[in-house]
Amino acid sequence: MLHGAGGSARHGLDLLRPLADDVNLILLAPGSQGPTWDVIVEDFGPDVHAIDEALSHTFEHYAVDPSRVAIGGFSDGASYALSLGIGNGDLFRHIIAFSPGFAVPPRQLGTPRIFMSHGTEDRVLPIDRCSRRLVRVFERAGYEVNYQEFEGPHVVPEEMMREAVHWWLEGTVH
């Protein structure tokens, strides 16, 4: 789980931590190398390397079900998750994007499922310019998108966390 701009790894972890133990999740929440994820400012770089290292460490030390591997985030972290997830759909079968602003995948690989939510009163990343536009783009490209809007600002309500985890785990092949 990837944090928003100005956030930390802890912020990413907190996105789903309240639910992790209940459903037996392994959460990985690396921090960006700068104030936000590198592609937001320039291009893919050291943040991708750090995420790769963290994933390698996790796969070496834990039994991970490949059908359940997801990438997700909030705000800039959601934009980065969409970009990396679409570009690495063979690894990330699921993408969880809470209030993303954009996506710039380096390529399209695989067909990950996408969960996206956004507040209708978001003033940081306005819903019309962001999620509503992204949903149309991804659906036209053939991606399965579960899109949820909620009344509220630039936040992740607990109900959206629960919806995302339920969608993620119900959609995996066991």
CSV table of C-alpha atoms in Angstrom, one decimal:
chain,number,residue,atom,x,y,z
A,1,MET,CA,0.0,0.0,0.0
A,2,LEU,CA,1.4,3.3,-1.1
A,3,HIS,CA,1.0,6.6,0.8
A,4,GLY,CA,-0.1,9.9,-0.6
A,5,ALA,CA,2.2,13.0,-1.2
A,6,GLY,CA,3.9,14.1,2.0
A,7,GLY,CA,3.0,10.8,3.7
A,8,SER,CA,5.1,8.0,5.0
A,9,ALA,CA,5.2,4.2,4.8
A,10,ARG,CA,3.2,4.3,8.0
A,11,HIS,CA,0.4,6.1,6.2
A,12,GLY,CA,0.4,3.4,3.5
A,13,LEU,CA,0.2,0.7,6.1
A,14,ASP,CA,-2.6,2.4,8.0
A,15,LEU,CA,-4.8,2.2,4.9
A,16,LEU,CA,-5.6,-1.5,5.4
A,17,ARG,CA,-4.0,-2.3,8.7
A,18,PRO,CA,-7.3,-2.3,10.7
A,19,LEU,CA,-8.5,-5.2,8.5
A,20,ALA,CA,-5.3,-7.1,7.9
A,21,ASP,CA,-5.4,-9.5,10.9
A,22,ASP,CA,-9.0,-10.3,10.4
A,23,VAL,CA,-8.5,-11.6,6.9
A,24,ASN,CA,-4.9,-12.8,7.2
A,25,LEU,CA,-3.2,-10.2,4.9
A,26,ILE,CA,0.5,-9.6,4.6
A,27,LEU,CA,0.8,-5.8,4.1
A,28,LEU,CA,3.8,-4.2,2.5
A,29,ALA,CA,4.1,-0.4,2.7
A,30,PRO,CA,7.3,1.1,1.4
A,31,GLY,CA,7.9,4.8,1.6
A,32,SER,CA,8.8,7.0,-1.3
A,33,GLN,CA,12.4,8.2,-1.6
A,34,GLY,CA,11.2,11.8,-1.8
A,35,PRO,CA,8.2,13.8,-0.7
A,36,THR,CA,6.0,11.8,-3.2
A,37,TRP,CA,6.5,8.9,-5.7
A,38,ASP,CA,9.1,9.6,-8.3
A,39,VAL,CA,6.8,9.3,-11.4
A,40,ILE,CA,4.7,12.1,-10.0
A,41,VAL,CA,7.7,14.4,-10.2
A,42,GLU,CA,9.7,13.0,-13.1
A,43,ASP,CA,9.8,9.4,-14.2
A,44,PHE,CA,10.1,5.9,-12.7
A,45,GLY,CA,13.3,5.5,-10.8
A,46,PRO,CA,14.5,4.8,-7.2
A,47,ASP,CA,11.0,4.2,-5.9
A,48,VAL,CA,10.4,1.3,-8.3
A,49,HIS,CA,13.8,-0.2,-7.2
A,50,ALA,CA,12.8,0.1,-3.5
A,51,ILE,CA,9.4,-1.5,-4.1
A,52,ASP,CA,11.1,-4.4,-6.1
A,53,GLU,CA,13.5,-4.9,-3.2
A,54,ALA,CA,10.7,-5.0,-0.6
A,55,LEU,CA,8.7,-7.4,-2.7
A,56,SER,CA,11.7,-9.7,-3.2
A,57,HIS,CA,12.3,-9.7,0.6
A,58,THR,CA,8.6,-10.5,1.2
A,59,PHE,CA,8.4,-13.3,-1.3
A,60,GLU,CA,11.6,-14.9,0.1
A,61,HIS,CA,10.4,-14.9,3.7
A,62,TYR,CA,6.6,-15.5,3.5
A,63,ALA,CA,4.3,-17.9,1.7
A,64,VAL,CA,2.5,-15.6,-0.8
A,65,ASP,CA,-0.4,-16.7,-2.9
A,66,PRO,CA,0.4,-15.3,-6.4
A,67,SER,CA,-3.4,-15.0,-7.1
A,68,ARG,CA,-3.7,-12.5,-4.2
A,69,VAL,CA,-0.9,-10.1,-4.9
A,70,ALA,CA,-2.2,-6.6,-5.1
A,71,ILE,CA,-0.8,-3.1,-5.3
A,72,GLY,CA,-2.8,-0.1,-3.9
A,73,GLY,CA,-2.5,3.3,-2.5
A,74,PHE,CA,-4.2,6.6,-1.7
A,75,SER,CA,-3.9,9.8,-3.7
A,76,ASP,CA,-0.4,10.0,-5.3
A,77,GLY,CA,0.1,6.5,-4.0
A,78,ALA,CA,-3.0,5.4,-5.9
A,79,SER,CA,-1.8,7.0,-9.1
A,80,TYR,CA,1.6,5.2,-8.6
A,81,ALA,CA,-0.2,1.9,-7.9
A,82,LEU,CA,-2.3,2.2,-11.0
A,83,SER,CA,0.8,3.0,-13.1
A,84,LEU,CA,2.8,0.1,-11.7
A,85,GLY,CA,-0.1,-2.3,-11.5
A,86,ILE,CA,-1.1,-1.9,-15.2
A,87,GLY,CA,2.5,-2.1,-16.2
A,88,ASN,CA,3.1,-5.3,-14.2
A,89,GLY,CA,-0.3,-7.0,-14.4
A,90,ASP,CA,1.4,-10.4,-14.5
A,91,LEU,CA,2.5,-9.8,-10.9
A,92,PHE,CA,-0.2,-7.5,-9.5
A,93,ARG,CA,-3.5,-9.3,-10.2
A,94,HIS,CA,-5.4,-6.6,-8.3
A,95,ILE,CA,-5.1,-2.8,-8.0
A,96,ILE,CA,-6.7,-0.8,-5.2
A,97,ALA,CA,-6.8,2.9,-5.9
A,98,PHE,CA,-8.3,5.3,-3.3
A,99,SER,CA,-8.7,8.7,-4.9
A,100,PRO,CA,-6.1,8.6,-7.7
A,101,GLY,CA,-5.2,11.5,-9.9
A,102,PHE,CA,-3.8,9.8,-13.0
A,103,ALA,CA,-2.0,6.8,-14.4
A,104,VAL,CA,1.1,6.6,-16.5
A,105,PRO,CA,1.8,2.9,-17.0
A,106,PRO,CA,5.1,2.2,-18.8
A,107,ARG,CA,3.3,-0.5,-20.8
A,108,GLN,CA,0.2,-2.7,-20.4
A,109,LEU,CA,0.9,-6.2,-19.2
A,110,GLY,CA,-1.7,-8.6,-18.1
A,111,THR,CA,-5.2,-7.7,-17.1
A,112,PRO,CA,-5.3,-6.9,-13.4
A,113,ARG,CA,-8.7,-6.2,-11.8
A,114,ILE,CA,-9.1,-2.6,-10.5
A,115,PHE,CA,-11.0,-1.3,-7.5
A,116,MET,CA,-11.3,2.5,-7.4
A,117,SER,CA,-13.0,4.8,-5.0
A,118,HIS,CA,-13.3,8.6,-4.8
A,119,GLY,CA,-15.1,11.2,-2.7
A,120,THR,CA,-17.6,13.4,-4.5
A,121,GLU,CA,-16.4,16.4,-2.6
A,122,ASP,CA,-12.7,15.9,-3.2
A,123,ARG,CA,-11.0,19.3,-3.6
A,124,VAL,CA,-7.5,18.0,-3.8
A,125,LEU,CA,-8.0,15.7,-6.8
A,126,PRO,CA,-11.5,16.5,-8.2
A,127,ILE,CA,-13.5,13.4,-9.1
A,128,ASP,CA,-14.5,14.6,-12.6
A,129,ARG,CA,-10.9,15.2,-13.7
A,130,CYS,CA,-9.6,12.1,-12.0
A,131,SER,CA,-11.4,8.9,-11.1
A,132,ARG,CA,-14.4,9.3,-13.4
A,133,ARG,CA,-12.1,9.9,-16.3
A,134,LEU,CA,-9.8,7.0,-15.4
A,135,VAL,CA,-12.6,4.6,-15.0
A,136,ARG,CA,-13.7,5.3,-18.6
A,137,VAL,CA,-10.2,4.9,-19.9
A,138,PHE,CA,-9.6,1.6,-18.1
A,139,GLU,CA,-13.0,0.2,-19.1
A,140,ARG,CA,-12.4,1.1,-22.8
A,141,ALA,CA,-9.1,-0.7,-22.5
A,142,GLY,CA,-10.9,-3.9,-21.4
A,143,TYR,CA,-10.1,-3.8,-17.6
A,144,GLU,CA,-12.6,-4.9,-15.1
A,145,VAL,CA,-13.2,-1.9,-12.8
A,146,ASN,CA,-15.2,-1.9,-9.6
A,147,TYR,CA,-15.8,1.8,-9.0
A,148,GLN,CA,-17.3,3.3,-5.8
A,149,GLU,CA,-18.1,6.9,-5.1
A,150,PHE,CA,-18.8,8.2,-1.6
A,151,GLU,CA,-20.0,11.5,-0.2
A,152,GLY,CA,-16.9,13.1,1.3
A,153,PRO,CA,-13.6,14.8,0.7
A,154,HIS,CA,-10.0,13.5,0.0
A,155,VAL,CA,-10.0,10.6,2.5
A,156,VAL,CA,-10.4,6.9,2.6
A,157,PRO,CA,-13.5,6.0,4.7
A,158,GLU,CA,-13.5,2.8,6.6
A,159,GLU,CA,-16.4,1.5,4.5
A,160,MET,CA,-14.3,1.9,1.3
A,161,MET,CA,-11.4,0.0,3.0
A,162,ARG,CA,-13.8,-2.8,3.8
A,163,GLU,CA,-15.3,-2.8,0.3
A,164,ALA,CA,-11.8,-2.9,-1.3
A,165,VAL,CA,-10.6,-5.8,0.8
A,166,HIS,CA,-13.9,-7.8,0.3
A,167,TRP,CA,-13.6,-7.2,-3.5
A,168,TRP,CA,-9.9,-8.2,-3.5
A,169,LEU,CA,-10.3,-11.4,-1.6
A,170,GLU,CA,-13.6,-12.5,-3.2
A,171,GLY,CA,-12.1,-12.1,-6.6
A,172,THR,CA,-9.1,-14.4,-6.1
A,173,VAL,CA,-8.9,-18.0,-7.3
A,174,HIS,CA,-8.1,-20.4,-4.5
